[in-house]
mmCIF file of C-alpha atoms and ligand atoms in Angstrom:
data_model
loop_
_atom_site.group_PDB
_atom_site.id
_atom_site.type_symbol
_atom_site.label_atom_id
_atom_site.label_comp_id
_atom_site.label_asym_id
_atom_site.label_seq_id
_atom_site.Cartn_x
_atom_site.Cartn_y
_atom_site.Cartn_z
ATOM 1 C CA UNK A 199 23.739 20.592 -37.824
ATOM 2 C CA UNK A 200 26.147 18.222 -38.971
ATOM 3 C CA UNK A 201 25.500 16.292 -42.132
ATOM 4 C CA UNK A 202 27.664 12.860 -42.081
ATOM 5 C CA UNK A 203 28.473 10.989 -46.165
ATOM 6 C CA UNK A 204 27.074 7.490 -45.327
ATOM 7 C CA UNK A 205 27.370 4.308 -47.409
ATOM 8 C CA UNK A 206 25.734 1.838 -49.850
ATOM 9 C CA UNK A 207 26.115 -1.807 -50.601
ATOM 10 C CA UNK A 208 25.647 -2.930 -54.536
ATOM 11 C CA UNK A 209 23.077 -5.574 -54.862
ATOM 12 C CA UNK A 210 23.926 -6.658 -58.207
ATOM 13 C CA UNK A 211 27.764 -7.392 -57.973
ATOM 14 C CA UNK A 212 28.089 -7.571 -53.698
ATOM 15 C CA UNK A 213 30.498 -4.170 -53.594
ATOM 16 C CA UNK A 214 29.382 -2.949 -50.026
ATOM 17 C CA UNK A 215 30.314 0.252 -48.501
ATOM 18 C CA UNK A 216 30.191 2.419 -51.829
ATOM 19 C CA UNK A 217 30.340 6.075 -50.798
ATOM 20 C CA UNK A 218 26.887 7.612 -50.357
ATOM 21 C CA UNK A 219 26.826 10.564 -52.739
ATOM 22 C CA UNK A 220 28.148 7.494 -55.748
ATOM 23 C CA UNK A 221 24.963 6.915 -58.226
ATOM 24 C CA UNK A 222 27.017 3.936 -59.497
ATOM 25 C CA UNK A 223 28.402 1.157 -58.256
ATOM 26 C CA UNK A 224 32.216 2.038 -58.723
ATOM 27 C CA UNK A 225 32.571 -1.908 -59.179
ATOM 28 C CA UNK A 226 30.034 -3.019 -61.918
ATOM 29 C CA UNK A 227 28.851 0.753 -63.225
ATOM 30 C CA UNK A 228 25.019 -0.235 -62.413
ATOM 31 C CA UNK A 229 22.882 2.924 -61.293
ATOM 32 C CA UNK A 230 22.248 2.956 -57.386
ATOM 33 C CA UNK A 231 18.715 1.218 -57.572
ATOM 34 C CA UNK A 232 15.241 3.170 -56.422
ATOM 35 C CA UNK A 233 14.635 1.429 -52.440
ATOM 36 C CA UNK A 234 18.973 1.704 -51.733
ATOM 37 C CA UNK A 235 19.030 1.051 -47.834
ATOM 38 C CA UNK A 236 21.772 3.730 -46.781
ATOM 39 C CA UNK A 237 23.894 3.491 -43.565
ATOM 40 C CA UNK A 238 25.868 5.802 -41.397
ATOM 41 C CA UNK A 239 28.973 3.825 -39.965
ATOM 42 C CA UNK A 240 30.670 5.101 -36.460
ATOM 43 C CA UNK A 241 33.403 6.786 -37.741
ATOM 44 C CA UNK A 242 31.519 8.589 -40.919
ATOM 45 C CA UNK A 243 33.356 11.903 -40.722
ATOM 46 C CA UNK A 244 31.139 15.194 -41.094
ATOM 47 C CA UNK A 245 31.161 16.562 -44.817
ATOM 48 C CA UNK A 246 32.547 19.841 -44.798
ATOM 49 C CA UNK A 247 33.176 20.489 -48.956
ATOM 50 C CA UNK A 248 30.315 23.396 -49.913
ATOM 51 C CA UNK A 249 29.650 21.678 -53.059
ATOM 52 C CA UNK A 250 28.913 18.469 -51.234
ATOM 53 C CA UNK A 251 27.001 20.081 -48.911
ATOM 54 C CA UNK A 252 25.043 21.808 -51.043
ATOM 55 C CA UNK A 253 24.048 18.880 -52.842
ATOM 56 C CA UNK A 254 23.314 16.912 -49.512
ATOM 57 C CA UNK A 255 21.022 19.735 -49.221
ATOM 58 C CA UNK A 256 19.007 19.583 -52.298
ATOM 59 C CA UNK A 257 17.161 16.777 -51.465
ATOM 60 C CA UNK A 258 16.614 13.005 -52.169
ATOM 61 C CA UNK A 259 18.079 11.794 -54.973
ATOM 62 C CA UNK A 260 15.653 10.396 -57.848
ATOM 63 C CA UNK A 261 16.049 7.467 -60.584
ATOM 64 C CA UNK A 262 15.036 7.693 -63.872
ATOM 65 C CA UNK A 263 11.408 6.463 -64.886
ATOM 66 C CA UNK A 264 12.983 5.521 -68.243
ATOM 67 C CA UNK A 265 16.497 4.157 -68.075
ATOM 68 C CA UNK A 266 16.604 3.677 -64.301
ATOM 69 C CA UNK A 267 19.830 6.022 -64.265
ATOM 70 C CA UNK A 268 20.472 7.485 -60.617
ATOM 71 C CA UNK A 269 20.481 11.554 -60.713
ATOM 72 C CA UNK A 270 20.875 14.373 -58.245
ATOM 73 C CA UNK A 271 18.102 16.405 -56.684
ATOM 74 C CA UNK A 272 19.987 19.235 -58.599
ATOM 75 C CA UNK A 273 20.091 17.886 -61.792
ATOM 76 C CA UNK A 274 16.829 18.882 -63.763
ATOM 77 C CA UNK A 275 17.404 16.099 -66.356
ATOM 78 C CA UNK A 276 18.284 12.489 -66.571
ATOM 79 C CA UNK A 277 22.485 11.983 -66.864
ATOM 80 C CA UNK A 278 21.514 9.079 -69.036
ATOM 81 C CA UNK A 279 18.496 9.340 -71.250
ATOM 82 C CA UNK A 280 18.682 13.404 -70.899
ATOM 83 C CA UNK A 281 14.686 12.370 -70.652
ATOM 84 C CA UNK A 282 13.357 15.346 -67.984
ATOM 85 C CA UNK A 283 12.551 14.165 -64.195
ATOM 86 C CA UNK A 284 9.157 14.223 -64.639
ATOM 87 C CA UNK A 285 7.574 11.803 -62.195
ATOM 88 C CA UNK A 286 10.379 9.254 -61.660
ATOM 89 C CA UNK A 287 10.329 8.057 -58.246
ATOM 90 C CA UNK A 288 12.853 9.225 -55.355
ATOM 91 C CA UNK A 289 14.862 7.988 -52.768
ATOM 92 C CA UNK A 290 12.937 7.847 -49.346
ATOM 93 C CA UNK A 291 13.938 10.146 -46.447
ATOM 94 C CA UNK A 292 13.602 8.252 -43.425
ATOM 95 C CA UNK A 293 13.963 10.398 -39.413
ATOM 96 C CA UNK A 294 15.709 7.449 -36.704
ATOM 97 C CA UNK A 295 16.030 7.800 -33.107
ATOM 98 C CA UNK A 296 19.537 7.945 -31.114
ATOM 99 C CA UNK A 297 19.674 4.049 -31.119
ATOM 100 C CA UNK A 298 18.195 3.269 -34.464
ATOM 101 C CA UNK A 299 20.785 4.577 -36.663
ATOM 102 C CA UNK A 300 21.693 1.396 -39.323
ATOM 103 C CA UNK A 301 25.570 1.240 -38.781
ATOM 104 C CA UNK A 302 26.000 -1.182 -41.689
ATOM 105 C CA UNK A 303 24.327 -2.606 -44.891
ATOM 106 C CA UNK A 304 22.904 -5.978 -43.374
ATOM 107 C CA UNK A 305 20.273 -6.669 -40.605
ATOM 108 C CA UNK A 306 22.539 -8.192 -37.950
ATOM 109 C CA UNK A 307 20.165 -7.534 -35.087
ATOM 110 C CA UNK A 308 18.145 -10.208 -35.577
ATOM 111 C CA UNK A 309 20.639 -12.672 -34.156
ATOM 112 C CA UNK A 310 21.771 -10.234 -31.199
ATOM 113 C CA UNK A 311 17.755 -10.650 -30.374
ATOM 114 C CA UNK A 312 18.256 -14.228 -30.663
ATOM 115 C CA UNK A 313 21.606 -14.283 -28.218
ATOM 116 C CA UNK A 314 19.824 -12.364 -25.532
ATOM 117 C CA UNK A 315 16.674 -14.637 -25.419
ATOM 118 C CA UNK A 316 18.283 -17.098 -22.938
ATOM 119 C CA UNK A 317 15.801 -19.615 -21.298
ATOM 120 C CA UNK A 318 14.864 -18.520 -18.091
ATOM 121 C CA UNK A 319 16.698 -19.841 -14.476
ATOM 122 C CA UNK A 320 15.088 -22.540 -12.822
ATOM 123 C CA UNK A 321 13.647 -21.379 -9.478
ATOM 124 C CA UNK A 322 14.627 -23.561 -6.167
ATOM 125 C CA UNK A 323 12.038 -25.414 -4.747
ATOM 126 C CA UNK A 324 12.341 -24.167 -1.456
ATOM 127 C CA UNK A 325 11.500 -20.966 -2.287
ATOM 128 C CA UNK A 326 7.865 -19.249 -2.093
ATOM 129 C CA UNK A 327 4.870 -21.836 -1.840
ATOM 130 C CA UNK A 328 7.213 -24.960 -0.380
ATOM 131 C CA UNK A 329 8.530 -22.744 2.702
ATOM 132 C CA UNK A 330 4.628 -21.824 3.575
ATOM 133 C CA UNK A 331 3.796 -24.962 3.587
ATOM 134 C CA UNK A 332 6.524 -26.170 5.711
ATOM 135 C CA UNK A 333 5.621 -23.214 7.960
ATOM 136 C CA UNK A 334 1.968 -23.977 7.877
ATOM 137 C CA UNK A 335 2.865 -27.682 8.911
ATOM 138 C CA UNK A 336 4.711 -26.715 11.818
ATOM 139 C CA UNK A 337 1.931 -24.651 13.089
ATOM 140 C CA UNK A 338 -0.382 -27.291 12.332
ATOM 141 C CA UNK A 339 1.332 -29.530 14.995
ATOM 142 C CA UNK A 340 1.632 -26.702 17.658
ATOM 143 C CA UNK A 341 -1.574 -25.790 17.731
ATOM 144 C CA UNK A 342 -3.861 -28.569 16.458
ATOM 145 C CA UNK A 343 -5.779 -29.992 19.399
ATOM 146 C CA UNK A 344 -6.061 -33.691 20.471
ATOM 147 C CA UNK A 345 -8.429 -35.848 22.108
ATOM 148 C CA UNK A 346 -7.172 -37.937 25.244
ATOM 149 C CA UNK A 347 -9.177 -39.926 27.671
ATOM 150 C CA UNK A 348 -9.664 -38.496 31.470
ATOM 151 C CA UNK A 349 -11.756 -38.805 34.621
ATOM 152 C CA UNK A 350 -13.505 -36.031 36.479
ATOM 153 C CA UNK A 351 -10.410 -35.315 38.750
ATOM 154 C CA UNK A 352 -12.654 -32.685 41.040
ATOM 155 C CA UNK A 353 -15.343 -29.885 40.946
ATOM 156 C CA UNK A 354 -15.831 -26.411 42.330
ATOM 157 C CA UNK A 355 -18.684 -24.031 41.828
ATOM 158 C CA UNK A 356 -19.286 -20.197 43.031
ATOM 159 C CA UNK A 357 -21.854 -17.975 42.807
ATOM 160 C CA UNK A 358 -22.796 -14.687 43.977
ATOM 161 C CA UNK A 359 -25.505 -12.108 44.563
ATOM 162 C CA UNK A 360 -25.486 -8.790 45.031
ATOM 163 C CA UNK A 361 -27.581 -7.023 47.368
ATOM 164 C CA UNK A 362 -28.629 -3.384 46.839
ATOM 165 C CA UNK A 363 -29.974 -0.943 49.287
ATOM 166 C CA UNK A 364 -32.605 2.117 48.857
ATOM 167 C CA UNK A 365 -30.025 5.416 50.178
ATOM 168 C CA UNK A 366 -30.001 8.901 50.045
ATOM 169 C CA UNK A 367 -27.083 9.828 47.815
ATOM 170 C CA UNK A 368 -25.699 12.974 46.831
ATOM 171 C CA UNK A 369 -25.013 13.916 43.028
ATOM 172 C CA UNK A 370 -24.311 17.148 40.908
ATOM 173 C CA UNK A 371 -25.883 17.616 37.445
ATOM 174 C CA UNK A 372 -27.125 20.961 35.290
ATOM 175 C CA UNK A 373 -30.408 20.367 36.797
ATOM 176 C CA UNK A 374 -31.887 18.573 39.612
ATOM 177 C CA UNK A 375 -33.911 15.080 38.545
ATOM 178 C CA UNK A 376 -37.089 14.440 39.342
ATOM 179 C CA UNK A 377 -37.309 13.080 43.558
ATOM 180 C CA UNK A 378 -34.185 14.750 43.523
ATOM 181 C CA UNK A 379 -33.657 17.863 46.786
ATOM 182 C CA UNK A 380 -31.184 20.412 46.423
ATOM 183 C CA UNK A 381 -28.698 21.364 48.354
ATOM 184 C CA UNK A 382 -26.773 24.150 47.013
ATOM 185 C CA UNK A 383 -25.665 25.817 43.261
ATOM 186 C CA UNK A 384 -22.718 27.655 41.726
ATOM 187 C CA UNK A 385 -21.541 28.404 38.712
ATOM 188 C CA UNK A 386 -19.306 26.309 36.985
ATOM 189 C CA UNK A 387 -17.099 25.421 33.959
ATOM 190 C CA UNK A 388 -19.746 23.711 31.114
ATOM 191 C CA UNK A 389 -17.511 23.505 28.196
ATOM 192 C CA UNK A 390 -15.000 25.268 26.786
ATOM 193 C CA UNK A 391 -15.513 27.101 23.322
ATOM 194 C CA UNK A 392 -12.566 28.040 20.738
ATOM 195 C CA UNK A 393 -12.465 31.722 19.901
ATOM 196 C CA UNK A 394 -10.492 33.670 17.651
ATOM 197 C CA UNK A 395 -7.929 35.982 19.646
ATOM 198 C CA UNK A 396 -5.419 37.709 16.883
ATOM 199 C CA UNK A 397 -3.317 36.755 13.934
ATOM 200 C CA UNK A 398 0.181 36.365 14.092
ATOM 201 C CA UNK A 399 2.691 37.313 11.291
ATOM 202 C CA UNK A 400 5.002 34.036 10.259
ATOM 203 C CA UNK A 401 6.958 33.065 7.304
ATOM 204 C CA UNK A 402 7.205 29.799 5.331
ATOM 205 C CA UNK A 403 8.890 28.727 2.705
ATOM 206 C CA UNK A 404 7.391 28.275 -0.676
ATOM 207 C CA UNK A 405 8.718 26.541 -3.985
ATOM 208 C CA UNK A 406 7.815 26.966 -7.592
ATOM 209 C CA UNK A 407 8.834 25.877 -10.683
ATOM 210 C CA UNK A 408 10.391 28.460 -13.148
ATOM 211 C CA UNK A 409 11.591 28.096 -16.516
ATOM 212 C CA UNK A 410 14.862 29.200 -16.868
ATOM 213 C CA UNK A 411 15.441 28.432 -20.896
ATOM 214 C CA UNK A 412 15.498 25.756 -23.729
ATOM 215 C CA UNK A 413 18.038 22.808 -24.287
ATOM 216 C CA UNK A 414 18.608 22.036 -27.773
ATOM 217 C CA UNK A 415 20.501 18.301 -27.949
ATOM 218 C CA UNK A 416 20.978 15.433 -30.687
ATOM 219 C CA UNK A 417 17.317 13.839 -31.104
ATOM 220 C CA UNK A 418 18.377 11.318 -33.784
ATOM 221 C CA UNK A 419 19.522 11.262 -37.111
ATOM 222 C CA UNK A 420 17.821 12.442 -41.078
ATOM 223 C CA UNK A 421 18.595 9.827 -44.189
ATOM 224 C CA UNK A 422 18.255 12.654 -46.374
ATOM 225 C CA UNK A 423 17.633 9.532 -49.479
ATOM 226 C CA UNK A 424 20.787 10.874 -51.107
ATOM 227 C CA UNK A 425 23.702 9.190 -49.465
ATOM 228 C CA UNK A 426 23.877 11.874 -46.837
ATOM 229 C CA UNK A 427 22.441 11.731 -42.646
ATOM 230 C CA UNK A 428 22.034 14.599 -40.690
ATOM 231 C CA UNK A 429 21.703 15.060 -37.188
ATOM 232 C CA UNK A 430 18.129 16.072 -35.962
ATOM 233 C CA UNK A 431 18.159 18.330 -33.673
ATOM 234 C CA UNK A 432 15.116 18.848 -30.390
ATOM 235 C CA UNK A 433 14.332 21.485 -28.058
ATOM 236 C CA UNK A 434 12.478 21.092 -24.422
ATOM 237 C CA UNK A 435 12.431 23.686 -21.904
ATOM 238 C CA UNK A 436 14.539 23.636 -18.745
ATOM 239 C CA UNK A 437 13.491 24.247 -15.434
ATOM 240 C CA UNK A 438 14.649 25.039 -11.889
ATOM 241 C CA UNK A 439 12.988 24.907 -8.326
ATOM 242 C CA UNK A 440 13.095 28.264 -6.979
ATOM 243 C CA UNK A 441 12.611 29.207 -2.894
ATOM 244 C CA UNK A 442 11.193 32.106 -1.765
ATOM 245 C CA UNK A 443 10.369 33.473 1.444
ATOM 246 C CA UNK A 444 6.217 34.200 2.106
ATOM 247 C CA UNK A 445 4.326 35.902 4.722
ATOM 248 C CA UNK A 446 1.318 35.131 5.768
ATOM 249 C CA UNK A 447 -1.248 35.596 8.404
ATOM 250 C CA UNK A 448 -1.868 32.681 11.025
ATOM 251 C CA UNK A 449 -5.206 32.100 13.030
ATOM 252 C CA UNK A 450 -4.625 32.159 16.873
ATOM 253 C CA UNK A 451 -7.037 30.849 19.256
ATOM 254 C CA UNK A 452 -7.804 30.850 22.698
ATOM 255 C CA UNK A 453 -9.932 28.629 24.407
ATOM 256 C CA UNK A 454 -12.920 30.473 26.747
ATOM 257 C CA UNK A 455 -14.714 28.964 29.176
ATOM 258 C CA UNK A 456 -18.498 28.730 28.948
ATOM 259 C CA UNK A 457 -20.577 28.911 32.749
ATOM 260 C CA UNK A 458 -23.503 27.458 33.813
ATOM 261 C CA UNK A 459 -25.340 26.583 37.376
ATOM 262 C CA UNK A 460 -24.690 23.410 38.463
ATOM 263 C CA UNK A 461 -27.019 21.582 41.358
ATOM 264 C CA UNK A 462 -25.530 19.857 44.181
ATOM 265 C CA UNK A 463 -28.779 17.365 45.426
ATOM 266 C CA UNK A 464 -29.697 14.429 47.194
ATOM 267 C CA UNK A 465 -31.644 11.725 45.695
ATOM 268 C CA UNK A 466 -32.844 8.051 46.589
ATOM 269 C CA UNK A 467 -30.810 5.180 44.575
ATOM 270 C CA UNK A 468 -30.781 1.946 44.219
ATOM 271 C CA UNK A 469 -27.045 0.835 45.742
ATOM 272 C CA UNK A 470 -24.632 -1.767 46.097
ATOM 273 C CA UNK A 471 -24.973 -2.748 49.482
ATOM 274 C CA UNK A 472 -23.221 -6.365 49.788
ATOM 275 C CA UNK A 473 -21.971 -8.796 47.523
ATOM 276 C CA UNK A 474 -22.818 -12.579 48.880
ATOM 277 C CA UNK A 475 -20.859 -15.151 47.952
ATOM 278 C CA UNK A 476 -21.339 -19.116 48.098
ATOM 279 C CA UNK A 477 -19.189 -21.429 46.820
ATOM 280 C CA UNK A 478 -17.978 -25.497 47.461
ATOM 281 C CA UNK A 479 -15.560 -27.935 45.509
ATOM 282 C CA UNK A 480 -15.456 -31.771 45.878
ATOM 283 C CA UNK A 481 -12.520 -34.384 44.887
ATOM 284 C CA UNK A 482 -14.654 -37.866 46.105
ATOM 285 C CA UNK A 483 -17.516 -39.374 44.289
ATOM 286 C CA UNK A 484 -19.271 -39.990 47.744
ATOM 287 C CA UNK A 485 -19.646 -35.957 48.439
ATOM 288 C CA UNK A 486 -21.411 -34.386 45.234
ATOM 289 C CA UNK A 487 -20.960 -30.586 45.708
ATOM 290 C CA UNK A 488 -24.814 -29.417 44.887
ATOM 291 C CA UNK A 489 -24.520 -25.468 43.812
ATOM 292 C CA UNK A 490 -26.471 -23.220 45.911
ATOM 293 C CA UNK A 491 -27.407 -19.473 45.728
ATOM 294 C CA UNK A 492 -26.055 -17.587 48.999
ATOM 295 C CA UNK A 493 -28.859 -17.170 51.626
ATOM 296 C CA UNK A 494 -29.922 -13.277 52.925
ATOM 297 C CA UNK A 495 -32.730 -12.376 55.239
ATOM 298 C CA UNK A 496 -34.056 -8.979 52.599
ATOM 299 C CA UNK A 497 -34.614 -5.860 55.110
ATOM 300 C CA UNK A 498 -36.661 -2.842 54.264
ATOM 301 C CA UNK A 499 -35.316 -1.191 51.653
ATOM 302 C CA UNK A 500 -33.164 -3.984 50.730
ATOM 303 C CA UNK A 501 -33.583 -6.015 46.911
ATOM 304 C CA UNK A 502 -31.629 -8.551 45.122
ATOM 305 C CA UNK A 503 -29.177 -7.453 42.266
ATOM 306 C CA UNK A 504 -27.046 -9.079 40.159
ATOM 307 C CA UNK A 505 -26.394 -12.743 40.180
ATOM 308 C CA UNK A 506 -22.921 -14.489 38.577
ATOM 309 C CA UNK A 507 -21.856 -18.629 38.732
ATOM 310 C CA UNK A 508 -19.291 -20.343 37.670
ATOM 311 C CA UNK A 509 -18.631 -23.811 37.327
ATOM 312 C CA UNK A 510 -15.311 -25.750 37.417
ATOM 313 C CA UNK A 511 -14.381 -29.114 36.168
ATOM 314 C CA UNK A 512 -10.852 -30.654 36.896
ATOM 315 C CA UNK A 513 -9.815 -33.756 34.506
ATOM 316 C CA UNK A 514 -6.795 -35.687 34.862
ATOM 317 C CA UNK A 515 -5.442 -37.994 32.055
ATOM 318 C CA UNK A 516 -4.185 -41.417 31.452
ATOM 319 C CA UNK A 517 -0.225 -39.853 32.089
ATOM 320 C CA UNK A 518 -1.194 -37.929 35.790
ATOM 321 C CA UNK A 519 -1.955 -34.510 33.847
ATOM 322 C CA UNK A 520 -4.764 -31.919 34.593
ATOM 323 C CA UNK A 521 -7.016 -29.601 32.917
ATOM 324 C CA UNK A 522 -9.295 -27.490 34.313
ATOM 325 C CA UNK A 523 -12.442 -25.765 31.956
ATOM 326 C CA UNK A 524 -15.385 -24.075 33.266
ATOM 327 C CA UNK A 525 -18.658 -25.995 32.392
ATOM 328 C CA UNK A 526 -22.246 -25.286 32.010
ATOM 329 C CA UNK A 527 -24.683 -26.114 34.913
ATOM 330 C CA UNK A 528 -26.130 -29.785 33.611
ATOM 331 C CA UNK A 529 -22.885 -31.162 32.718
ATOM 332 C CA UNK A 530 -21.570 -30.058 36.471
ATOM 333 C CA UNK A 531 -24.535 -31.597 37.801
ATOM 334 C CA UNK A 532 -24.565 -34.536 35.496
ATOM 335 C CA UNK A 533 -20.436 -35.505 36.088
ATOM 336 C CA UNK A 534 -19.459 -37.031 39.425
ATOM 337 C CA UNK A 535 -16.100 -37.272 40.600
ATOM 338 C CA UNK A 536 -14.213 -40.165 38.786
ATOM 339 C CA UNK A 537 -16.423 -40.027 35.487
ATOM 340 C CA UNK A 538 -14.725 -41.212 32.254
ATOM 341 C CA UNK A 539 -14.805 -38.160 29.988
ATOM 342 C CA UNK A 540 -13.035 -37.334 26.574
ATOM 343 C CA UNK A 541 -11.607 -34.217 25.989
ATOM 344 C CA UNK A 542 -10.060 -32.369 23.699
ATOM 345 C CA UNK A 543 -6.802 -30.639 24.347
ATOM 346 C CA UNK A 544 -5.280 -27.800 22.322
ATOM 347 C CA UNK A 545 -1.348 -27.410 22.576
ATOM 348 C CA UNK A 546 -1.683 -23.901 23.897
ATOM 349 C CA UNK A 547 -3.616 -25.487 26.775
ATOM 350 C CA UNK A 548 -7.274 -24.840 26.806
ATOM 351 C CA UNK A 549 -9.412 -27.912 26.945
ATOM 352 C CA UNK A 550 -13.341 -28.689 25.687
ATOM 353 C CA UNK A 551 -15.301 -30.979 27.256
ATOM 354 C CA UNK A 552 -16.458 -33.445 24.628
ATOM 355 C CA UNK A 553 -20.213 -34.502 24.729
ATOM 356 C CA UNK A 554 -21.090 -38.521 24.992
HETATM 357 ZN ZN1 ZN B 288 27.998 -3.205 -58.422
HETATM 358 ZN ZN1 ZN B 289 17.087 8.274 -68.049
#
């Protein structure tokens, strides 16, 4: 691990870059003070000397409790008072990160932080909520509906009714209803069930994770508190995806038909026999087209089923346009042919009768 000689700056007389291992300022002779902020410039070559490095390796250098002298971790007693070490205070040993290495004696980051805080860009204000609102505008307009003035232009109505019939039908079922006669049975496919028939030998590929050794690599750098840094040094394991080839048994299924009896029979139903319809239309206010259900004579057997109507209003507007909109029974009734109505027309076309 390399150790690197850094550099001090005097506080007393401003002599800056004094060599690390220096307990004096070579300018004005004052000890290297107790709380010196070392730094490690760029180009700090590695420190090769065995005295040097021995020294670097001793430990943090300490300043005399009595004359404030600057001594060594090797030297047992005080180079100025000759007072022994006792508990005079050291320099601090301080661990940095890659990017946190001091490169020189003052604090210049402060105004790089400053530079990069540039006041943020003004956003356009046709971007996010002024476009929706544009958009939302537009669809406003297509789609909002309006009210115009109209007359009843002309009217049609229809209605139907189904009649149903009391027949013999035939059906099929696992068992014969109730009133029902068979006819014949046989066996036939229920359902179908899922059954295990053998396993079949196939390969996949599999992945796994395997360790494969340690990296060791620069973690940041030691201010060993004597006017020396040395690299720190980190481990973490390193790992590779490995493929390998597995067998394995698969499932294979069949699917087997389950039998039953089924019943062929003939029963009585209620049937669609007819569907009646009825309808009329009218476009003169003299000829008021009255709805009506469609007329049937009922036979034996015979019954009424389901009934639908449907009533249809034409308008026309002030500019020769129509509409047409189904209505419900008492407003058909109630609007003759040339009635003033409102109405309320959407742009996608469908109109609502507005009530008086
Ligand atoms: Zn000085
Ligand atoms: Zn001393």
């Amino acid at each position: 691990m390399a150790i690197r000689e850094g550099c001090w700056d005097c506080g007393s007389c401003g002599s800056v870059a004094n060599r690390g291992r220096a307990v004096n300022c070579p300018r004005c002779g004052l000890p290297r003070p107790e709380g010196t902020r070392f730094y490690l410039p760029e180009d700090a070559p590695e420190v090769t000397d065995e005295a040097q490095l021995a020294r670097a390796r001793a430990g943090a250098d300490w300043v005399c409790e009595h004359c404030a002298a600057s001594a060594s971790a090797q030297e047992a007693d005080c180079p100025g008072c000759g007072a022994p070490r006792g508990a005079s205070g050291t320099q601090e040993v301080h661990d940095y990160g890659p990017d946190e290495i001091p490169r020189d004696g003052g604090d210049r980051r402060a105004a790089a932080r400053a530079a990069a805080a540039l006041p943020a860009k003004r956003r356009s204000p046709w971007t996010g909520r002024g476009v929706l609102a544009a958009i939302a505008a537009m669809l406003w307009w297509f789609l909002a509906p309006h009210e115009v003035s109209a007359v009843v232009d002309a009217k049609s109505w229809n209605r139907t009714l189904e009649v149903q019939a009391y027949r013999t039908v035939r059906e099929s079922d696992w068992a014969v209803p109730a009133g029902g006669r068979e006819v014949r049975s046989y066996r036939a496919i229920r359902e179908y069930r899922q059954v295990l028939d053998h396993y079949e030998s196939r390969e996949r590929q599999v992945s796994e994770r395997v360790q494969t050794g340690t990296r060791t690599y620069t973690c940041g750098t030691r201010d060993l508190g004597n006017g020396h840094f040395e690299d720190r040094t980190c481990t973490e394991p390193e790992y590779e995806t490995r493929y390998r080839t597995e067998r394995y048994q698969e499932p294979i299924y069949r699917q087997e038909p389950v039998y039953a009896t089924k019943h062929d029979y003939d029963i009585e139903r209620w049937v669609r026999d007819t569907v009646l319809a009825a309808a009329g239309e009218a476009d003169e206010p003299a000829e008021p087209a009255d709805p009506a259900w469609p007329v049937t004579q009922l036979r034996e057997r015979q019954r009424e089923g389901e009934r639908t109507e449907k009533y249809v209003l034409r308008f026309r507007d002030e500019d020769g346009d129509t509409y047409e909109s189904p209505v419900a029974l008492d407003q058909f009734q109630k609007l003759r042919v040339g009635a003033p109505v409102r109405i309320k027309v959407s742009r996608a076309g469908s109109v609502e009768l507005l009530q008086e």
